[in-house]
Short mmCIF file of C-alpha atoms in Angstrom, two decimals:
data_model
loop_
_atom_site.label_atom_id
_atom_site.label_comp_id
_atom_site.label_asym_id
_atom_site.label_seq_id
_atom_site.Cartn_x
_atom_site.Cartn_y
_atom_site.Cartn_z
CA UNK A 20 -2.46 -0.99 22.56
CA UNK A 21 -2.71 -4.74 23.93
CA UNK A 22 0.39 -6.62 25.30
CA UNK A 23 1.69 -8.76 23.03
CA UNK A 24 1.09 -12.84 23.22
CA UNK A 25 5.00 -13.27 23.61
CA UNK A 26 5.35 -10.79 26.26
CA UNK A 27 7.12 -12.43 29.03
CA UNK A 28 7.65 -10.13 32.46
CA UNK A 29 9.92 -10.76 34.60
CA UNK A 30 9.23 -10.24 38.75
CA UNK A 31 9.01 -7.22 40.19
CA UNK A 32 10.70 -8.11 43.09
CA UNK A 33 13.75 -9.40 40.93
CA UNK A 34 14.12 -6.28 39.21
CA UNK A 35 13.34 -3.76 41.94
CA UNK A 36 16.56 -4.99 43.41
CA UNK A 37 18.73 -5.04 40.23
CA UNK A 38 17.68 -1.95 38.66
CA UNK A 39 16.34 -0.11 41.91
CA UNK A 40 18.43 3.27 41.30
CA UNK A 41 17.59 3.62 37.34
CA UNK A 42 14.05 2.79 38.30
CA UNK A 43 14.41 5.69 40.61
CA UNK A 44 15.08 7.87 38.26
CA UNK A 45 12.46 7.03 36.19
CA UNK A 46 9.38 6.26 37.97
CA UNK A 47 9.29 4.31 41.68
CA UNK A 48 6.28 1.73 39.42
CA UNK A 49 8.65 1.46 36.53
CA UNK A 50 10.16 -2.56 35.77
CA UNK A 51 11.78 -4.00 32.82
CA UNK A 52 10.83 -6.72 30.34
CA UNK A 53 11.82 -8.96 27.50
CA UNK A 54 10.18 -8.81 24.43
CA UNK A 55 10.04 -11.57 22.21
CA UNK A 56 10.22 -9.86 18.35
CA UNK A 57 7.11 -11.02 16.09
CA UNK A 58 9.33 -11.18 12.97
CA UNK A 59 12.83 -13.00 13.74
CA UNK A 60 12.05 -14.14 17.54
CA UNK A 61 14.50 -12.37 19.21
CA UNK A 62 14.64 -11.23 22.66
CA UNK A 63 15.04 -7.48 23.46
CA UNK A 64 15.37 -5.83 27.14
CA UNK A 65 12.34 -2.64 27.14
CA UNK A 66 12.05 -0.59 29.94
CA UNK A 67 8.68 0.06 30.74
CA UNK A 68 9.11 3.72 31.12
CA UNK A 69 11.32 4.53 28.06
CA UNK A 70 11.43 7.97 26.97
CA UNK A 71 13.14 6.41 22.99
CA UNK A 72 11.67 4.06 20.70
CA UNK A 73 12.74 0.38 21.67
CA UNK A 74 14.00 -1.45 18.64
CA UNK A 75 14.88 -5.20 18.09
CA UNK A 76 18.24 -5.91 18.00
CA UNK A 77 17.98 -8.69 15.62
CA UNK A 78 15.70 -6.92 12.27
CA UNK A 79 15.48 -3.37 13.41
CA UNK A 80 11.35 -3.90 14.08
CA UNK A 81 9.88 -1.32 16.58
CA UNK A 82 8.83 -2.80 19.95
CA UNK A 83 7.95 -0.09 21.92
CA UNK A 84 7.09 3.46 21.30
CA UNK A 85 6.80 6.09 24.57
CA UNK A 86 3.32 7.57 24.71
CA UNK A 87 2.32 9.36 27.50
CA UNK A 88 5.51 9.00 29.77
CA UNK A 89 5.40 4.83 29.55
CA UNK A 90 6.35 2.56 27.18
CA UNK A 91 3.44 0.91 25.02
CA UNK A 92 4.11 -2.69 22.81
CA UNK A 93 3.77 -1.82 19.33
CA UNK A 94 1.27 -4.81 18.83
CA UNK A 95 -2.33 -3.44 17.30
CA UNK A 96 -5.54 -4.71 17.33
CA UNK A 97 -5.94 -5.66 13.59
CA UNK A 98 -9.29 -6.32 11.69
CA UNK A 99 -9.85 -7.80 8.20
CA UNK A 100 -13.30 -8.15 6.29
CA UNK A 101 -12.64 -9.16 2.97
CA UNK A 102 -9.72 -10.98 1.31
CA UNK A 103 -7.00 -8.37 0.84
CA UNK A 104 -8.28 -5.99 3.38
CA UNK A 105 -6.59 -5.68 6.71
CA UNK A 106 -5.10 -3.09 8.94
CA UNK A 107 -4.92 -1.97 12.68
CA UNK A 108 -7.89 -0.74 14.96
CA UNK A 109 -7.73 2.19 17.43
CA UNK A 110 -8.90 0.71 20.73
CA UNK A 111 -10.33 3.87 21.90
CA UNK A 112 -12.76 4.76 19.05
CA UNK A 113 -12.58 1.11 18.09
CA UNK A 114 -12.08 2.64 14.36
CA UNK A 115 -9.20 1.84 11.68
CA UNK A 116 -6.54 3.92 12.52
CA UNK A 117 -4.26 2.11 9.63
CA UNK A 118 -6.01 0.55 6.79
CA UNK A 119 -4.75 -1.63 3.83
CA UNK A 120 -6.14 -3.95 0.93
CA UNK A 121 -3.98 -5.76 -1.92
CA UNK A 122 -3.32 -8.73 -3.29
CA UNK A 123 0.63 -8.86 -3.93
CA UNK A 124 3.33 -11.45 -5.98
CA UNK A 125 6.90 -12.03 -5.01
CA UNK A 126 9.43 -11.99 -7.68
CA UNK A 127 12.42 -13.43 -6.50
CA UNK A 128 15.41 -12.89 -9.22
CA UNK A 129 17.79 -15.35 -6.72
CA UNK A 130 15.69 -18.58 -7.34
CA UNK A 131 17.32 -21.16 -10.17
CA UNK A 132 14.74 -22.29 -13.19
CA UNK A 133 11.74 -20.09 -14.26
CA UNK A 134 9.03 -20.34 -11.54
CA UNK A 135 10.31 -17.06 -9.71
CA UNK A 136 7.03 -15.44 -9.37
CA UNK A 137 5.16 -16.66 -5.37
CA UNK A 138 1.93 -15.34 -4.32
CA UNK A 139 2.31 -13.87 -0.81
CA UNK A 140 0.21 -14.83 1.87
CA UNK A 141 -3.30 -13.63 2.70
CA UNK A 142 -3.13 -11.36 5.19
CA UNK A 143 -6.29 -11.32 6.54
CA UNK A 144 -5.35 -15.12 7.29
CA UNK A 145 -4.94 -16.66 11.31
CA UNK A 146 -1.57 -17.99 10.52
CA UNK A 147 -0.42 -14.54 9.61
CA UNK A 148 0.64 -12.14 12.40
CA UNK A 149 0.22 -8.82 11.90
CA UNK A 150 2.43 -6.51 14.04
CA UNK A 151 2.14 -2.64 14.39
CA UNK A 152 1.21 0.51 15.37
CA UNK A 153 -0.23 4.12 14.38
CA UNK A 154 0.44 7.52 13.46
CA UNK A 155 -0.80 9.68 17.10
CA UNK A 156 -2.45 12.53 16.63
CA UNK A 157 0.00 15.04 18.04
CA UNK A 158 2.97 13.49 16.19
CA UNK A 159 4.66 16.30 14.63
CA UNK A 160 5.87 14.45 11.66
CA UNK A 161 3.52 11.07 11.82
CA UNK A 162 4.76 7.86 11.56
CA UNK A 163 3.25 4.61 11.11
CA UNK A 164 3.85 0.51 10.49
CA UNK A 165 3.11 -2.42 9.97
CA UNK A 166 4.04 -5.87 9.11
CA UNK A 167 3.26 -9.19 8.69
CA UNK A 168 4.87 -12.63 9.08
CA UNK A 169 3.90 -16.05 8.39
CA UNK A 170 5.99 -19.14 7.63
CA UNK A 171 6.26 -20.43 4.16
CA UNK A 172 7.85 -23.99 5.07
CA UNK A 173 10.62 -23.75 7.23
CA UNK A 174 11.24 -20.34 6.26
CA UNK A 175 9.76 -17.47 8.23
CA UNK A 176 8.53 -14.45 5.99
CA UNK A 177 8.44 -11.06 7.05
CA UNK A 178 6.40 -8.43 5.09
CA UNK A 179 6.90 -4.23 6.55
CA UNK A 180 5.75 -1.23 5.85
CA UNK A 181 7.00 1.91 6.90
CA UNK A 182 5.01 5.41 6.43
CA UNK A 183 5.98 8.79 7.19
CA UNK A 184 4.95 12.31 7.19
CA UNK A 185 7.53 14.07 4.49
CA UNK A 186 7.72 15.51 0.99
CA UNK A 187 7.71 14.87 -2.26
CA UNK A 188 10.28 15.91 -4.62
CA UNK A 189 8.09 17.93 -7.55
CA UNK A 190 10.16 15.86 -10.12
CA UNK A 191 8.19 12.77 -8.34
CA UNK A 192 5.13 14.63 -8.39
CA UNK A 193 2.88 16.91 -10.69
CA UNK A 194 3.02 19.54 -8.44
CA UNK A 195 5.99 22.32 -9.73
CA UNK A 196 6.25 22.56 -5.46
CA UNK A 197 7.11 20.26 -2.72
CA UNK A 198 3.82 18.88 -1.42
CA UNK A 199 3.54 17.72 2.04
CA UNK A 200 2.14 14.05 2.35
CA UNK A 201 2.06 10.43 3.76
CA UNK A 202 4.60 8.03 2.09
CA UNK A 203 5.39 4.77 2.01
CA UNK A 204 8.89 5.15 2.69
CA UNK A 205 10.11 1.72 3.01
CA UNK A 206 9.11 -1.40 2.75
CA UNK A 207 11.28 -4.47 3.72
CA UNK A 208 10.82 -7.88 2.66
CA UNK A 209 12.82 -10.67 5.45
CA UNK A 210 13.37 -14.23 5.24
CA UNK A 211 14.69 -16.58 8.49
CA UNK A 212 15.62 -19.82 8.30
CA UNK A 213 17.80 -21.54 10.83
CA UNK A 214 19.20 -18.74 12.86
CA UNK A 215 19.89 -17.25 9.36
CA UNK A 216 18.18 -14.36 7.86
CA UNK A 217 18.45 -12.19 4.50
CA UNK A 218 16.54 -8.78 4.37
CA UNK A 219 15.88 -6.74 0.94
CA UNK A 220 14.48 -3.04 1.62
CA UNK A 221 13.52 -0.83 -1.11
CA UNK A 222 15.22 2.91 -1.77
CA UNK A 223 13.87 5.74 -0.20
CA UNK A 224 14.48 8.16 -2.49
CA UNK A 225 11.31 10.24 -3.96
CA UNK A 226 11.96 8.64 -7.27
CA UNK A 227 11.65 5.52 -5.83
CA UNK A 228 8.30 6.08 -3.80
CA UNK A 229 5.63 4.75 -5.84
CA UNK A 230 2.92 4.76 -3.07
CA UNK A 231 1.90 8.09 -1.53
CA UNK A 232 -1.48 10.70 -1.08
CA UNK A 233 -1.86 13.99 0.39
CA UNK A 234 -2.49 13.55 4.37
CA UNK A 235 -5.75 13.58 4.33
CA UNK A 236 -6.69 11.33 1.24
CA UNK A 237 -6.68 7.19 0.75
CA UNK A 238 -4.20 6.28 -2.10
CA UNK A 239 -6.31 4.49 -4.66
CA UNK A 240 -5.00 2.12 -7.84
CA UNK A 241 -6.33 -0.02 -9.66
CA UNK A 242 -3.45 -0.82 -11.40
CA UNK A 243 -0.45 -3.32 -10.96
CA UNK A 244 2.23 -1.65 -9.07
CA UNK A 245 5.80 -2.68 -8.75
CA UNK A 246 8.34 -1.84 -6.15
CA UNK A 247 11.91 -3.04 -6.19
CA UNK A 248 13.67 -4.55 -3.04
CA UNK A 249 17.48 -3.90 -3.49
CA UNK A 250 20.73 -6.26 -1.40
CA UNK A 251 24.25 -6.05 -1.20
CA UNK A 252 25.17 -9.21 -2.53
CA UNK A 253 21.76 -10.95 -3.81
CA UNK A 254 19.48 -9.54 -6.77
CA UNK A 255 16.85 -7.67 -6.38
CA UNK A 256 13.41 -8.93 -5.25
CA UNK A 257 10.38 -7.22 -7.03
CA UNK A 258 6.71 -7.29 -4.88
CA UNK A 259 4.20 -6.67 -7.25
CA UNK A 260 1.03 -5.02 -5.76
CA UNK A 261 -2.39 -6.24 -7.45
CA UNK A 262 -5.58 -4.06 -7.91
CA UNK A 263 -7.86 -3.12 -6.35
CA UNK A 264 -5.58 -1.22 -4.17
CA UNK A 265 -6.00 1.26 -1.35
CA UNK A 266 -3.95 2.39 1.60
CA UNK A 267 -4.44 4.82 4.17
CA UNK A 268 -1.90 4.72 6.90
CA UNK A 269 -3.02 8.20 8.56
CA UNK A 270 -5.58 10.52 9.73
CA UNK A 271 -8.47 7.73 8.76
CA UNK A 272 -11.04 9.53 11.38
CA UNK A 273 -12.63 12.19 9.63
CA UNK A 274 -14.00 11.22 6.35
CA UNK A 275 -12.20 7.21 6.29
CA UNK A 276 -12.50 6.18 2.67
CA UNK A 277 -14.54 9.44 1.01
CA UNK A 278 -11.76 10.76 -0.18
CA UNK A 279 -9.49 9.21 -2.56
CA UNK A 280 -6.33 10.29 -4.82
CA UNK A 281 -6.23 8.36 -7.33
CA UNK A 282 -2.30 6.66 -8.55
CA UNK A 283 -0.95 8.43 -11.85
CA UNK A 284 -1.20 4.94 -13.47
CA UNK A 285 -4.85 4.32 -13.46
CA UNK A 286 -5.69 8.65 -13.99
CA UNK A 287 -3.54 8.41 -17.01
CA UNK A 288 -5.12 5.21 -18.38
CA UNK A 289 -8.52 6.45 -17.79
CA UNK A 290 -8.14 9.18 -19.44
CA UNK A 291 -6.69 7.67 -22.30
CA UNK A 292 -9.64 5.10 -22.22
CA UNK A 293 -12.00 8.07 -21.80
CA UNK A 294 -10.24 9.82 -24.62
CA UNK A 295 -10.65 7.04 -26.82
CA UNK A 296 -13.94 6.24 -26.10
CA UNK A 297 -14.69 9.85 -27.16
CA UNK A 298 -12.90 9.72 -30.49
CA UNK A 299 -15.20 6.15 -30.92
CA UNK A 300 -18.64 8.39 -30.40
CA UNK A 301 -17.33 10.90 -32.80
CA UNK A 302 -16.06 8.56 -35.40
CA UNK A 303 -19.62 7.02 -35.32
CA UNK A 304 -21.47 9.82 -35.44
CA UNK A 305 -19.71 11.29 -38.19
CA UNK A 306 -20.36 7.97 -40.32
CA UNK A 307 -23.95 8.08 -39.70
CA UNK A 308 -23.88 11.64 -41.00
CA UNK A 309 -21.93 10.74 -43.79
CA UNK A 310 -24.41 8.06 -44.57
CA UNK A 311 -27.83 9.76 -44.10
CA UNK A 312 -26.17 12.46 -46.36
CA UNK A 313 -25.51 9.99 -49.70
CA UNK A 314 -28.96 8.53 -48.96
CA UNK A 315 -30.81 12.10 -48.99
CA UNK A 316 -28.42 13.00 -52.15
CA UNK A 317 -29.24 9.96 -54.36
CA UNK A 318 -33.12 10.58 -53.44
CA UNK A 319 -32.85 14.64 -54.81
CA UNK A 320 -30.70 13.06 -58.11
CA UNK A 321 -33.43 10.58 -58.81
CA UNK A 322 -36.10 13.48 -58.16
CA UNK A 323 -34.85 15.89 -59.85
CA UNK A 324 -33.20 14.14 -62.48
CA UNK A 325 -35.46 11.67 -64.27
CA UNK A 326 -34.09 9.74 -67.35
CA UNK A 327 -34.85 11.36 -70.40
CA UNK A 328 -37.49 9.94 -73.18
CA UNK A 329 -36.32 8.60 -76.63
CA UNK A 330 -38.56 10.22 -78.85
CA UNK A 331 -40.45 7.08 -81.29
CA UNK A 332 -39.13 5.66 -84.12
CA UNK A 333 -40.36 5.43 -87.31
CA UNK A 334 -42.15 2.28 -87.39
CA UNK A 335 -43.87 2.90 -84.11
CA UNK A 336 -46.14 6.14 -85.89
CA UNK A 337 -47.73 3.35 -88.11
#
C-alpha cells in the first residue's frame, strides 16, 4: 500500500542513535515514524518493522499492519465510479480488493427539535478521505476496514467499518448450523470538534449483525437497512443504509460481482411480491373462465330453449 499524505519521517541518523539497540534487534534498516491518524489527527510512534498491529492512541483506527516482516500504512488506493460506489484497489492486480456502494442517513436521537435525520456524505467525493486496508490472502481468519472522514462544519465525521472472518449464530441465520462467513462486525460512527470527540459503535453480537454473505458471495439489498449505534451516556444514533446496496469486503478476485446473496429483506419481499403477483394471474384467469362460461350457457338456453307459441285466438281464424 502507498504512504500516507500525513506521513512525516523522522531522520535516520536521529533515530539510529536513539533507538540503535531495539533497531538491532529488529532489523539493522529498521527506523521509526509518526503517523498522523486520518480520523482524529493524532500522532502515533510506528516502528517500521513491527511484528503487532499499530493502533492510534486517540480512536483505536489501525495504522499499520505487519506484512511480510515490515510494517505497511494502512492507507489504500481507493476508486469510485458512480455515486455510492467506492472501495479500495489492490496495487498489485490493480483490482478491488474491498468494494462498497450505498447511499446512507444519519439519525441522530441527541439533536433538539425534529430535523434529526442528515444525509451522510458522498463518499466517492475529494473532500472525503477514505482510509483502509484488505483482507490478505493467507489471513487465517480475514480481516478488513475501512473508513471515511470528512468535515461537516467544524465538526470532523468519521464513518468505519470493520469486517471479519467468523460465524453466524443459526438463530441469526436460516441455516439450523453455524455457517462460516464475512461480517460486518462493527461499525463506528465519530464526531471531533475542538480537541473533543464522541464515538457510537454498534453491538457485535450475531443478533445485531445485519450485514453479512458467505465468503465467497457480494451481500446484495435492495432494501433500507438500519443499524443502531449504541453510547454510554448519549442515545443511540441510527445509520440507515439506502438501496441499491452491495458490499464485498473479501475474496473479490475470482468471480467479483457474479455472485450475489441476496439480504432476507428483499428475498422475503420478493417472494411475497412474486406470490402475489401469482394469486393476481390466477384470480384473472379464473374470471375470464367464469365469464366465457355464462356467455356459452345463455347461448345453449336460448338454443335450446325457444319461447313457446300461443296458439290463435278466436277472432284471428276469421
Amino acid at each position: 500500500m502507498p504512504l500516507a499524505k500525513d506521513l512525516m519521517v523522522p531522520l535516520l541518523k536521529d533515530e539510529r542513535a536513539k533507538h540503535k539497540l531495539k533497531r538491532l534487534v529488529q532489523s539493522p534498516n529498521s527506523f521509526f515514524m509518526d503517523v498522523k491518524c486520518p480520523g482524529c489527527t493524532k500522532i502515533t510512534v510506528a516502528f517500521s518493522h513491527s511484528t503487532t498491529p499499530v493502533i492510534c492512541s486517540g480512536c483505536g483506527t489501525f495504522l499499520c499492519r505487519p506484512t511480510g516482516g515490515k510494517a505497511k500504512l494502512v492507507e489504500g488506493c481507493k476508486f469510485h465510479s458512480d455515486y455510492g460506489e467506492f472501495g479500495l484497489v489492490d496495487e498489485s492486480s490493480n483490482r478491488p480488493c474491498l468494494y462498497l456502494k450505498f447511499h446512507a442517513k444519519l439519525y441522530n436521537f441527541n439533536l433538539n427539535g425534529t430535523n434529526i435525520g442528515t444525509e451522510l456524505a458522498d463518499f466517492t467525493s475529494p473532500s472525503v478521505k477514505l482510509h483502509g486496508f484488505c483482507a490478505l490472502h493467507n489471513e487465517v481468519r480475514k480481516h478488513a476496514q475501512i473508513q471515511a472522514s470528512w468535515n461537516a462544519g467544524e465538526r470532523r465525521r468519521v464513518l468505519k467499518f470493520v469486517f471479519r472472518e467468523g460465524y453466524l449464530n443459526p438463530s441469526s441465520s436460516r441455516h439450523q448450523a453455524e455457517e462460516l462467513r464475512w461480517l460486518l462486525e462493527r461499525l463506528v460512527y465519530s464526531e471531533h470538534f475542538k480537541g473533543k470527540s464522541v464515538s457510537f459503535s454498534s453491538s457485535n453480537e450475531s443478533s445485531a449483525i445485519r450485514i453479512s454473505a458467505p465468503l465467497n458471495q457480494k451481500f446484495v439489498c435492495k432494501d433500507r437497512l438500519n443499524i443502531s449505534l449504541h453510547h454510554q451516556k448519549y442515545e443511540d444514533i441510527i445509520v440507515e443504509f439506502l438501496p441499491e446496496i452491495d458490499v464485498q469486503p473479501v475474496n473479490t478476485k475470482q468471480g467479483f460481482g457474479s455472485n450475489i446473496y441476496v439480504c432476507e429483506r428483499t428475498r422475503r419481499r420478493t417472494l411475497k411480491e412474486s406470490f402475489q403477483s401469482t394469486m393476481t394471474i390466477f384470480s384473472g384467469f379464473i374470471l375470464g373462465l367464469s365469464s366465457v362460461g355464462v356467455l356459452a350457457g345463455y347461448s345453449l338456453r336460448r338454443m335450446f330453449m325457444s319461447p313457446k307459441r300461443t296458439q290463435p285466438q278466436l277472432y284471428d281464424a276469421f
